[in-house]
Short mmCIF file of C-alpha atoms in Angstrom, two decimals:
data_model
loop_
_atom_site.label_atom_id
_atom_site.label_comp_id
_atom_site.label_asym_id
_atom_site.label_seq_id
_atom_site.Cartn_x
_atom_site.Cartn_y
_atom_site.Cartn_z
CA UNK A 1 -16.46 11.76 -15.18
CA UNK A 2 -14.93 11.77 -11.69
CA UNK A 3 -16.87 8.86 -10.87
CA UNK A 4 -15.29 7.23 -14.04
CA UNK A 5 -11.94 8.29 -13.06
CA UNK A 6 -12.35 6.57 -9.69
CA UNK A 7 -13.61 3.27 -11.33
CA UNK A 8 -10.26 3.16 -13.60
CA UNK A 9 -7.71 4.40 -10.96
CA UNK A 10 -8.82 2.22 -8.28
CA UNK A 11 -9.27 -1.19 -10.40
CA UNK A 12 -5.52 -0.16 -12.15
CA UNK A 13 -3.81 -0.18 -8.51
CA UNK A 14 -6.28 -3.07 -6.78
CA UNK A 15 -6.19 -5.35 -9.81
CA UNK A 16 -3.67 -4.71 -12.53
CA UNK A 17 -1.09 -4.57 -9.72
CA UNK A 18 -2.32 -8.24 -8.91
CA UNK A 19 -1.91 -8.90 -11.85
CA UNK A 20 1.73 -7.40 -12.54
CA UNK A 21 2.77 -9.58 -9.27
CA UNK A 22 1.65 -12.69 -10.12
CA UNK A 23 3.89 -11.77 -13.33
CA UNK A 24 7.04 -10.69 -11.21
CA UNK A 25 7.04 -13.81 -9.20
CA UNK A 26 8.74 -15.83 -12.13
CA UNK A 27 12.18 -16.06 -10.26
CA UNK A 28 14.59 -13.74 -13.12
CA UNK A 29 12.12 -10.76 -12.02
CA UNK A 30 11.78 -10.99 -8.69
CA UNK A 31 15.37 -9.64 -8.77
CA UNK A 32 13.70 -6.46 -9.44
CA UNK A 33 11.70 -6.43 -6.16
CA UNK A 34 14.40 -4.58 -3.91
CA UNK A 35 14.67 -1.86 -6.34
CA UNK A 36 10.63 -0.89 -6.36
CA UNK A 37 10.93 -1.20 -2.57
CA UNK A 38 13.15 1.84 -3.06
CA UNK A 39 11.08 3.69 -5.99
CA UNK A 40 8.13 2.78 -3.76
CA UNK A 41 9.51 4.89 -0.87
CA UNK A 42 10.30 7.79 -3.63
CA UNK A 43 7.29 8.06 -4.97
CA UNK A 44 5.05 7.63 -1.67
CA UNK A 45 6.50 10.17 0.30
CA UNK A 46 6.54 12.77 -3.10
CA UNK A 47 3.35 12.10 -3.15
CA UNK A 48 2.44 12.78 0.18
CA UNK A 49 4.77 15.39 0.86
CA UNK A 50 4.91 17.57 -2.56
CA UNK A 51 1.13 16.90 -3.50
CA UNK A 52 -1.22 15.55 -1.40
CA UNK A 53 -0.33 17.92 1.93
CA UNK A 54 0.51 20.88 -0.03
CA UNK A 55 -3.07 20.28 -1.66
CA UNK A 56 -5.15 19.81 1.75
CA UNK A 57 -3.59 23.10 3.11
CA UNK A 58 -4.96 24.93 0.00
CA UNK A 59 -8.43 23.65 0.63
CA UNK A 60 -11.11 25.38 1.38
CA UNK A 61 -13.62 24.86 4.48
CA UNK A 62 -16.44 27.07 4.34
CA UNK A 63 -16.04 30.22 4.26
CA UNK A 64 -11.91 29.65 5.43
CA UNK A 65 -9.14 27.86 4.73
CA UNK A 66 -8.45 24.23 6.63
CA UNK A 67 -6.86 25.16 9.99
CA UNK A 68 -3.24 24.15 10.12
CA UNK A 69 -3.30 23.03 13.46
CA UNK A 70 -6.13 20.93 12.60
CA UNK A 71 -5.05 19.39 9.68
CA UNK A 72 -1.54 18.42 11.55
CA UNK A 73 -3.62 17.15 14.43
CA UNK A 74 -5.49 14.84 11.31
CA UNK A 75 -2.19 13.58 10.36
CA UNK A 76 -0.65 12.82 13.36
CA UNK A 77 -4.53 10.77 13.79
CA UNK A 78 -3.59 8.52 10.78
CA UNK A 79 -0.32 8.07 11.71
CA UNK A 80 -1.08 6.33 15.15
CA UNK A 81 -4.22 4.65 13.59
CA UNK A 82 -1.98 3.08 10.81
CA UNK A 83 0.44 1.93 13.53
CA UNK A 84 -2.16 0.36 15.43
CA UNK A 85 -4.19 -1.19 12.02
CA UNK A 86 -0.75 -2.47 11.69
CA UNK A 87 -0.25 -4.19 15.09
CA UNK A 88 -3.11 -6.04 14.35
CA UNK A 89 -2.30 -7.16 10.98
CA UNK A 90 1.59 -8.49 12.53
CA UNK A 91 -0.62 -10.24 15.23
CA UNK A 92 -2.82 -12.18 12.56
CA UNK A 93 -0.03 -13.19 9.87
CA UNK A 94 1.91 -14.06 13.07
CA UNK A 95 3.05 -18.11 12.05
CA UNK A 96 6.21 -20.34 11.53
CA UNK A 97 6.65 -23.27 9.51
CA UNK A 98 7.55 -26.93 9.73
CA UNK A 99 11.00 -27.64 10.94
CA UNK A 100 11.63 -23.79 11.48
CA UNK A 101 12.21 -24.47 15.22
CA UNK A 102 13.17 -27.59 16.71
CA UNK A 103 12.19 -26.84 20.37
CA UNK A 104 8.51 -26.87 19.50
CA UNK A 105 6.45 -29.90 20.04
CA UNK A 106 3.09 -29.21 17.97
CA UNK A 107 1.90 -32.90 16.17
CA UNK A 108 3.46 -33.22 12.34
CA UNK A 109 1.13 -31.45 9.90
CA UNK A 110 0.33 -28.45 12.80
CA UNK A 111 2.60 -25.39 11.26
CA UNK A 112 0.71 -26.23 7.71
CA UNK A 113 -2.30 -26.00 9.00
CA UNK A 114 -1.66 -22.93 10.92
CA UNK A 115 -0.01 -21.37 7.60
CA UNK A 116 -3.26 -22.07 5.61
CA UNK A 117 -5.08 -20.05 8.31
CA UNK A 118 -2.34 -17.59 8.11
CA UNK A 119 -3.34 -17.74 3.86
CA UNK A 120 -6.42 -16.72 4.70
CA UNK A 121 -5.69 -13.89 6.91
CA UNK A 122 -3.65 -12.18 4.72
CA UNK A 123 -6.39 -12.44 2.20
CA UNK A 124 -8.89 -10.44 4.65
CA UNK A 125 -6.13 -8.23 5.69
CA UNK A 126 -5.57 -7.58 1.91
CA UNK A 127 -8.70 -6.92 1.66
CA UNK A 128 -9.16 -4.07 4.40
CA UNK A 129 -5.71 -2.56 3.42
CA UNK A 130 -7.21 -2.54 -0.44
CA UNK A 131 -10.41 -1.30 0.63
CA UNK A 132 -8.51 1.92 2.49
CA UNK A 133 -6.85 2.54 -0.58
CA UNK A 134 -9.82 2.76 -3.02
CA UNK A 135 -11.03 5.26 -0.17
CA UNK A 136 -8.14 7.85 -0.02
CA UNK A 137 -7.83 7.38 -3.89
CA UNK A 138 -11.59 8.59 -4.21
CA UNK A 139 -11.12 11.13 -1.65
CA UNK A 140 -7.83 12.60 -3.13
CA UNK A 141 -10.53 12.34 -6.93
CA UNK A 142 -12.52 14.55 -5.04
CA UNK A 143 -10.48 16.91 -4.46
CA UNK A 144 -8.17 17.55 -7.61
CA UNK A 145 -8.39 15.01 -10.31
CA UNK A 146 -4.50 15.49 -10.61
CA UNK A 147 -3.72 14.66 -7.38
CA UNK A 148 -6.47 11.21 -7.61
CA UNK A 149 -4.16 9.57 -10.51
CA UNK A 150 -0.80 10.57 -8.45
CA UNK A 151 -2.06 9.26 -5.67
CA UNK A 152 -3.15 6.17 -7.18
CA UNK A 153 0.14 5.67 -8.89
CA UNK A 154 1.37 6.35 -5.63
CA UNK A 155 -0.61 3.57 -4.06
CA UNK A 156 -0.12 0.96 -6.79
CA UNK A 157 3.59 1.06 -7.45
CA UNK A 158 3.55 0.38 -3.78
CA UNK A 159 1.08 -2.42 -4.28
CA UNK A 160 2.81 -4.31 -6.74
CA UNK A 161 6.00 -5.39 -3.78
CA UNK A 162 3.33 -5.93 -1.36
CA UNK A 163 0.80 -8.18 -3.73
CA UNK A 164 3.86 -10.03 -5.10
CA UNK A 165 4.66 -11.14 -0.97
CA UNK A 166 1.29 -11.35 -0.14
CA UNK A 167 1.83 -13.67 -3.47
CA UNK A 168 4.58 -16.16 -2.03
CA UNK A 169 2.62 -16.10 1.37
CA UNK A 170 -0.38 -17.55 0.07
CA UNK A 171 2.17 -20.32 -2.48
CA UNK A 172 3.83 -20.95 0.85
CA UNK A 173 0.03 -21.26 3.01
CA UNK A 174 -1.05 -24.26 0.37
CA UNK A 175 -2.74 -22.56 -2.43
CA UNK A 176 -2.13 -23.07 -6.41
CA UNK A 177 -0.17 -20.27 -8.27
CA UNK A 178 -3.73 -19.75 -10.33
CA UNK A 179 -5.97 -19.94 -7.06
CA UNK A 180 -3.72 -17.66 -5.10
CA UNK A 181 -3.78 -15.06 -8.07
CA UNK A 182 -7.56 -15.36 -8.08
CA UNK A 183 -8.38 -14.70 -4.44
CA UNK A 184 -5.49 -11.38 -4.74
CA UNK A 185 -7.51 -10.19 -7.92
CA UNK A 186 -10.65 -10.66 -5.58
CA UNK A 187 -9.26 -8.60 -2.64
CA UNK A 188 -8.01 -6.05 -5.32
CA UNK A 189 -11.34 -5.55 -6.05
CA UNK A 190 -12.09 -3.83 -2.12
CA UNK A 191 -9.99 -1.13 -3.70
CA UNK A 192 -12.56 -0.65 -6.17
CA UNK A 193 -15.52 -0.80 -3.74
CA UNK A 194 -13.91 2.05 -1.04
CA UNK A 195 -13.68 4.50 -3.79
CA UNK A 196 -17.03 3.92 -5.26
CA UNK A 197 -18.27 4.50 -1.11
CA UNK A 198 -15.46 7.49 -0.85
CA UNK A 199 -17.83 9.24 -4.11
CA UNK A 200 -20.87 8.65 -2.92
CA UNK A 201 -19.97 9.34 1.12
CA UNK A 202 -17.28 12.28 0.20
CA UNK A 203 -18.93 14.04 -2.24
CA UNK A 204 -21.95 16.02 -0.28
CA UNK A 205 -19.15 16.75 2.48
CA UNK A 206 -16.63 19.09 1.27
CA UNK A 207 -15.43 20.30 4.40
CA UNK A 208 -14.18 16.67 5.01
CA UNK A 209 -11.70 16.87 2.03
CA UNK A 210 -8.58 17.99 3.90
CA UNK A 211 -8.67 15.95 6.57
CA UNK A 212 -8.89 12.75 3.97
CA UNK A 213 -6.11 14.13 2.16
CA UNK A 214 -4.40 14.20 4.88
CA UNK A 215 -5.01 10.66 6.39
CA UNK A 216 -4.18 10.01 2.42
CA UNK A 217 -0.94 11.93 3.55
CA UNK A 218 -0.56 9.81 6.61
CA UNK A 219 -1.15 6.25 5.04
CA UNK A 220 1.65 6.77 2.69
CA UNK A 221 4.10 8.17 4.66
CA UNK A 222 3.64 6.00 7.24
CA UNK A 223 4.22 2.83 5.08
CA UNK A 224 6.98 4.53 3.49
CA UNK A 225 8.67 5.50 6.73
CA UNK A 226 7.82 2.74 8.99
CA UNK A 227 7.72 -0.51 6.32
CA UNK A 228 9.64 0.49 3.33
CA UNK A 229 12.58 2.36 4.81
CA UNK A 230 13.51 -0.54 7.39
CA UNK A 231 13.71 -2.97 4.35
CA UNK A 232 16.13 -0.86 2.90
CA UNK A 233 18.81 -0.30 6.02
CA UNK A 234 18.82 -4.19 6.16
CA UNK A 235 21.65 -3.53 3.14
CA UNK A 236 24.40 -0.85 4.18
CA UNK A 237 27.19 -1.58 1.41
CA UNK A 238 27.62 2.59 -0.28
CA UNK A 239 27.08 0.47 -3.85
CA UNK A 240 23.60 -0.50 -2.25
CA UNK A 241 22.85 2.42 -0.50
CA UNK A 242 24.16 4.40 -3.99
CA UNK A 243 21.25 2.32 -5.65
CA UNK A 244 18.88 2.73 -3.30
CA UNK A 245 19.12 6.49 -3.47
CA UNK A 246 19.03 6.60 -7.17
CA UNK A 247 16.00 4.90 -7.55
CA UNK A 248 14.75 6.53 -4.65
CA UNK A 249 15.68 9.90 -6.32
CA UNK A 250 13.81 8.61 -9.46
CA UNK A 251 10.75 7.68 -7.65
CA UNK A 252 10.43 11.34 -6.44
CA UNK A 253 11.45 13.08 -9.85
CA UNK A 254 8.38 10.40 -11.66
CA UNK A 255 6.10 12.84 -9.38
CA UNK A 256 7.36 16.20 -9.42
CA UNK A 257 7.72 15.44 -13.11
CA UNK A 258 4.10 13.97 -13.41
CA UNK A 259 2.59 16.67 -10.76
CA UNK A 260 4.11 19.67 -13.15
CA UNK A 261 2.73 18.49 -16.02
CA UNK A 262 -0.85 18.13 -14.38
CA UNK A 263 -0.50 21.62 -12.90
CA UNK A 264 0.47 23.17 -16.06
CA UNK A 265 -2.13 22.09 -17.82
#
Protein backbone atom coordinates (compact mmCIF):
# COMPACT_ATOMS: atom_id res chain seq x y z
CA UNK A 1 0.00 0.00 0.00
CA UNK A 2 2.82 2.41 0.87
CA UNK A 3 4.62 1.29 -2.04
CA UNK A 4 1.40 2.19 -4.06
CA UNK A 5 1.15 5.44 -2.43
CA UNK A 6 4.69 6.29 -3.50
CA UNK A 7 4.03 5.19 -7.19
CA UNK A 8 0.90 7.75 -7.34
CA UNK A 9 2.41 10.69 -5.33
CA UNK A 10 5.61 10.75 -7.06
CA UNK A 11 4.26 10.32 -10.84
CA UNK A 12 1.32 13.20 -9.74
CA UNK A 13 4.23 15.83 -8.85
CA UNK A 14 7.04 14.47 -11.63
CA UNK A 15 4.50 14.10 -14.42
CA UNK A 16 1.09 15.61 -14.03
CA UNK A 17 2.92 18.81 -13.04
CA UNK A 18 4.60 18.49 -16.62
CA UNK A 19 1.82 18.17 -17.77
CA UNK A 20 -0.16 21.17 -16.02
CA UNK A 21 2.92 23.43 -17.39
CA UNK A 22 2.93 22.66 -20.72
CA UNK A 23 -0.91 23.72 -20.18
CA UNK A 24 -0.03 27.11 -18.35
CA UNK A 25 2.33 28.20 -21.00
CA UNK A 26 -0.64 29.33 -23.34
CA UNK A 27 0.10 33.15 -22.79
CA UNK A 28 -3.67 34.23 -20.80
CA UNK A 29 -2.33 31.70 -17.97
CA UNK A 30 0.94 32.34 -17.60
CA UNK A 31 -0.43 35.49 -15.88
CA UNK A 32 -1.03 33.18 -13.11
CA UNK A 33 2.66 32.21 -12.68
CA UNK A 34 3.67 35.07 -10.12
CA UNK A 35 0.90 34.19 -7.91
CA UNK A 36 1.96 30.20 -7.44
CA UNK A 37 5.48 31.59 -6.98
CA UNK A 38 3.89 33.04 -3.85
CA UNK A 39 1.48 29.96 -2.86
CA UNK A 40 4.61 27.94 -3.65
CA UNK A 41 6.59 29.70 -0.88
CA UNK A 42 3.32 29.19 1.50
CA UNK A 43 2.94 25.92 1.15
CA UNK A 44 6.79 24.79 1.11
CA UNK A 45 7.82 26.28 4.14
CA UNK A 46 4.22 24.94 6.02
CA UNK A 47 5.24 22.01 4.98
CA UNK A 48 8.55 21.97 6.19
CA UNK A 49 8.08 23.93 9.12
CA UNK A 50 4.50 22.74 10.60
CA UNK A 51 4.87 19.01 9.32
CA UNK A 52 7.75 17.60 8.15
CA UNK A 53 10.26 18.97 11.20
CA UNK A 54 7.71 18.72 13.81
CA UNK A 55 7.36 14.98 12.49
CA UNK A 56 11.28 14.05 12.45
CA UNK A 57 11.58 15.35 16.09
CA UNK A 58 8.80 12.87 17.12
CA UNK A 59 10.64 9.98 15.58
CA UNK A 60 11.90 7.37 17.10
CA UNK A 61 15.66 5.95 16.90
CA UNK A 62 16.06 2.87 18.70
CA UNK A 63 15.38 2.69 21.80
CA UNK A 64 15.31 7.02 21.95
CA UNK A 65 14.08 9.75 20.39
CA UNK A 66 16.20 11.54 17.30
CA UNK A 67 18.74 13.82 19.06
CA UNK A 68 17.91 17.46 18.51
CA UNK A 69 21.24 18.51 18.06
CA UNK A 70 21.61 15.96 15.52
CA UNK A 71 18.77 16.42 13.59
CA UNK A 72 19.61 20.42 13.41
CA UNK A 73 23.14 19.47 12.49
CA UNK A 74 21.12 17.23 9.41
CA UNK A 75 19.41 20.30 8.39
CA UNK A 76 21.88 22.72 8.41
CA UNK A 77 23.77 19.51 6.05
CA UNK A 78 20.99 19.95 3.38
CA UNK A 79 20.95 23.37 3.50
CA UNK A 80 24.67 23.91 2.38
CA UNK A 81 24.41 20.78 0.08
CA UNK A 82 21.35 22.40 -1.73
CA UNK A 83 23.35 25.63 -2.04
CA UNK A 84 26.16 23.97 -3.50
CA UNK A 85 23.80 21.36 -5.91
CA UNK A 86 22.64 24.74 -6.82
CA UNK A 87 25.95 26.45 -7.78
CA UNK A 88 26.40 23.86 -10.05
CA UNK A 89 23.15 23.87 -11.71
CA UNK A 90 23.62 28.20 -12.24
CA UNK A 91 27.10 27.16 -13.69
CA UNK A 92 25.55 24.67 -16.35
CA UNK A 93 22.32 26.72 -17.53
CA UNK A 94 24.87 29.59 -17.53
CA UNK A 95 24.17 31.07 -21.54
CA UNK A 96 23.07 34.29 -23.44
CA UNK A 97 21.47 34.64 -26.64
CA UNK A 98 21.95 36.17 -30.05
CA UNK A 99 22.15 39.89 -30.10
CA UNK A 100 21.88 39.99 -26.17
CA UNK A 101 25.33 41.69 -26.04
CA UNK A 102 26.91 43.54 -28.69
CA UNK A 103 30.54 43.51 -27.36
CA UNK A 104 30.84 39.79 -27.99
CA UNK A 105 32.43 38.51 -31.08
CA UNK A 106 31.41 34.64 -31.20
CA UNK A 107 30.63 33.64 -35.28
CA UNK A 108 26.60 34.10 -36.15
CA UNK A 109 24.74 30.91 -35.17
CA UNK A 110 27.27 30.46 -31.78
CA UNK A 111 24.66 31.66 -28.84
CA UNK A 112 22.03 29.03 -30.56
CA UNK A 113 24.12 26.50 -30.44
CA UNK A 114 25.27 27.12 -27.00
CA UNK A 115 21.41 27.50 -25.94
CA UNK A 116 20.64 23.99 -27.38
CA UNK A 117 23.43 22.67 -25.10
CA UNK A 118 22.03 24.79 -22.43
CA UNK A 119 18.36 22.69 -23.51
CA UNK A 120 19.94 19.84 -22.72
CA UNK A 121 21.37 20.67 -19.44
CA UNK A 122 18.43 21.69 -17.97
CA UNK A 123 16.93 18.45 -19.02
CA UNK A 124 19.69 16.43 -16.90
CA UNK A 125 19.50 18.96 -14.22
CA UNK A 126 15.67 18.32 -14.25
CA UNK A 127 16.29 15.18 -14.03
CA UNK A 128 18.58 15.03 -10.78
CA UNK A 129 16.38 17.76 -9.09
CA UNK A 130 13.20 15.26 -9.99
CA UNK A 131 15.00 12.33 -8.95
CA UNK A 132 15.68 14.10 -5.23
CA UNK A 133 12.20 14.71 -5.03
CA UNK A 134 10.78 11.19 -5.63
CA UNK A 135 13.45 10.41 -2.78
CA UNK A 136 12.33 12.74 0.10
CA UNK A 137 8.65 12.04 -1.07
CA UNK A 138 9.31 8.19 -0.39
CA UNK A 139 11.20 8.92 2.64
CA UNK A 140 8.59 11.38 4.16
CA UNK A 141 5.87 7.80 2.86
CA UNK A 142 7.92 6.08 5.14
CA UNK A 143 7.49 7.77 7.79
CA UNK A 144 3.73 8.96 8.08
CA UNK A 145 1.64 8.43 5.06
CA UNK A 146 0.09 11.95 5.92
CA UNK A 147 3.03 13.72 5.83
CA UNK A 148 4.16 11.64 2.10
CA UNK A 149 0.98 13.30 0.21
CA UNK A 150 1.75 16.87 1.98
CA UNK A 151 4.94 16.68 1.09
CA UNK A 152 4.32 15.75 -2.34
CA UNK A 153 1.78 18.47 -2.77
CA UNK A 154 4.38 20.42 -1.33
CA UNK A 155 6.87 19.47 -3.96
CA UNK A 156 4.55 19.61 -6.98
CA UNK A 157 2.79 22.92 -6.57
CA UNK A 158 6.35 24.01 -6.53
CA UNK A 159 7.05 22.01 -9.65
CA UNK A 160 4.49 23.28 -11.76
CA UNK A 161 6.48 27.31 -11.86
CA UNK A 162 9.65 25.55 -12.24
CA UNK A 163 8.52 22.87 -15.18
CA UNK A 164 6.58 25.69 -16.89
CA UNK A 165 10.39 27.79 -17.08
CA UNK A 166 12.23 24.87 -17.52
CA UNK A 167 9.28 24.85 -20.37
CA UNK A 168 10.18 28.27 -22.18
CA UNK A 169 13.96 27.36 -21.70
CA UNK A 170 13.87 24.40 -23.72
CA UNK A 171 11.11 26.57 -26.61
CA UNK A 172 13.83 29.18 -26.38
CA UNK A 173 17.07 26.23 -26.71
CA UNK A 174 15.36 24.99 -30.27
CA UNK A 175 12.99 22.31 -29.35
CA UNK A 176 9.13 21.87 -30.55
CA UNK A 177 6.37 22.73 -27.95
CA UNK A 178 5.43 18.71 -28.27
CA UNK A 179 9.22 17.53 -28.08
CA UNK A 180 10.04 19.81 -25.21
CA UNK A 181 6.87 18.49 -23.27
CA UNK A 182 8.05 14.96 -24.00
CA UNK A 183 11.63 15.10 -22.74
CA UNK A 184 9.97 17.18 -19.24
CA UNK A 185 7.41 14.19 -18.93
CA UNK A 186 10.64 11.95 -19.30
CA UNK A 187 12.67 13.74 -16.56
CA UNK A 188 9.39 13.74 -14.45
CA UNK A 189 9.64 10.30 -14.49
CA UNK A 190 13.30 10.40 -12.14
CA UNK A 191 10.77 11.49 -9.57
CA UNK A 192 9.16 8.29 -9.89
CA UNK A 193 12.36 6.19 -9.90
CA UNK A 194 13.99 7.99 -6.42
CA UNK A 195 10.96 7.03 -4.54
CA UNK A 196 10.69 3.54 -5.78
CA UNK A 197 14.88 3.43 -4.55
CA UNK A 198 13.82 5.66 -1.27
CA UNK A 199 11.21 2.22 -0.47
CA UNK A 200 13.34 -0.24 -1.17
CA UNK A 201 16.77 1.63 0.39
CA UNK A 202 14.64 3.42 3.39
CA UNK A 203 12.58 0.88 4.44
CA UNK A 204 15.05 -1.76 6.39
CA UNK A 205 16.68 1.53 7.96
CA UNK A 206 14.42 3.18 10.31
CA UNK A 207 16.82 4.99 12.24
CA UNK A 208 17.56 6.95 8.96
CA UNK A 209 13.97 8.43 8.87
CA UNK A 210 14.61 11.71 10.69
CA UNK A 211 17.46 12.71 9.20
CA UNK A 212 15.56 12.33 5.56
CA UNK A 213 12.80 14.21 6.88
CA UNK A 214 14.84 16.58 7.68
CA UNK A 215 16.97 17.02 4.45
CA UNK A 216 13.08 16.81 3.14
CA UNK A 217 12.88 19.86 5.61
CA UNK A 218 15.95 21.43 4.18
CA UNK A 219 15.20 21.03 0.34
CA UNK A 220 12.05 22.94 0.72
CA UNK A 221 12.95 25.57 2.75
CA UNK A 222 15.84 26.22 1.09
CA UNK A 223 14.11 26.70 -2.35
CA UNK A 224 11.52 28.58 -0.69
CA UNK A 225 13.91 30.92 1.08
CA UNK A 226 16.71 31.21 -1.26
CA UNK A 227 14.72 30.92 -4.96
CA UNK A 228 11.17 31.73 -4.33
CA UNK A 229 11.39 34.61 -1.89
CA UNK A 230 13.96 36.70 -4.11
CA UNK A 231 11.41 36.45 -7.04
CA UNK A 232 8.99 37.97 -4.98
CA UNK A 233 11.03 41.28 -3.52
CA UNK A 234 11.74 41.99 -7.27
CA UNK A 235 7.94 43.71 -6.88
CA UNK A 236 7.68 46.15 -3.76
CA UNK A 237 4.34 48.14 -4.67
CA UNK A 238 1.99 47.37 -0.89
CA UNK A 239 -0.89 46.22 -3.71
CA UNK A 240 1.82 43.54 -4.75
CA UNK A 241 3.26 42.83 -1.66
CA UNK A 242 -0.72 42.76 -0.25
CA UNK A 243 -1.08 39.89 -2.94
CA UNK A 244 1.78 38.24 -2.36
CA UNK A 245 0.99 37.79 1.30
CA UNK A 246 -2.48 36.66 0.68
CA UNK A 247 -1.67 33.97 -1.40
CA UNK A 248 1.20 33.32 0.59
CA UNK A 249 -1.16 33.17 3.67
CA UNK A 250 -3.35 30.74 1.58
CA UNK A 251 -0.58 28.51 0.66
CA UNK A 252 0.11 27.92 4.43
CA UNK A 253 -3.67 27.64 5.59
CA UNK A 254 -4.04 24.69 2.26
CA UNK A 255 -1.57 22.75 4.81
CA UNK A 256 -2.50 23.37 8.23
CA UNK A 257 -5.96 22.81 6.81
CA UNK A 258 -4.92 19.55 4.91
CA UNK A 259 -2.37 18.41 7.87
CA UNK A 260 -5.54 18.67 10.51
CA UNK A 261 -7.64 16.76 8.64
CA UNK A 262 -4.95 13.90 8.18
CA UNK A 263 -4.19 14.05 11.91
CA UNK A 264 -7.69 13.83 12.92
CA UNK A 265 -8.39 11.06 11.23
Amino acid sequence: MILASILIATFASGVLSVLLAGWLALPLLARMLPHMVSLSTGVMLAAALLDIMPEAFESHVGAGHAEPQALFATLLGGLLFFFLLEKVELYRHNHHHEGDDPHHHHHHGFDAEQAGKGGWSVLVGDATHNFCDGVLIGAAFLADPALGWLTALAVGVHEIPHELSAFIVLLHAGFSKRRALMFNCFTGLASVLGGVLSYVALAPFEAALPYMLMVAASTLIYIAVADLIPQLQKRLDWRDTATQLAWMAGGIGLIATISGVAHGH
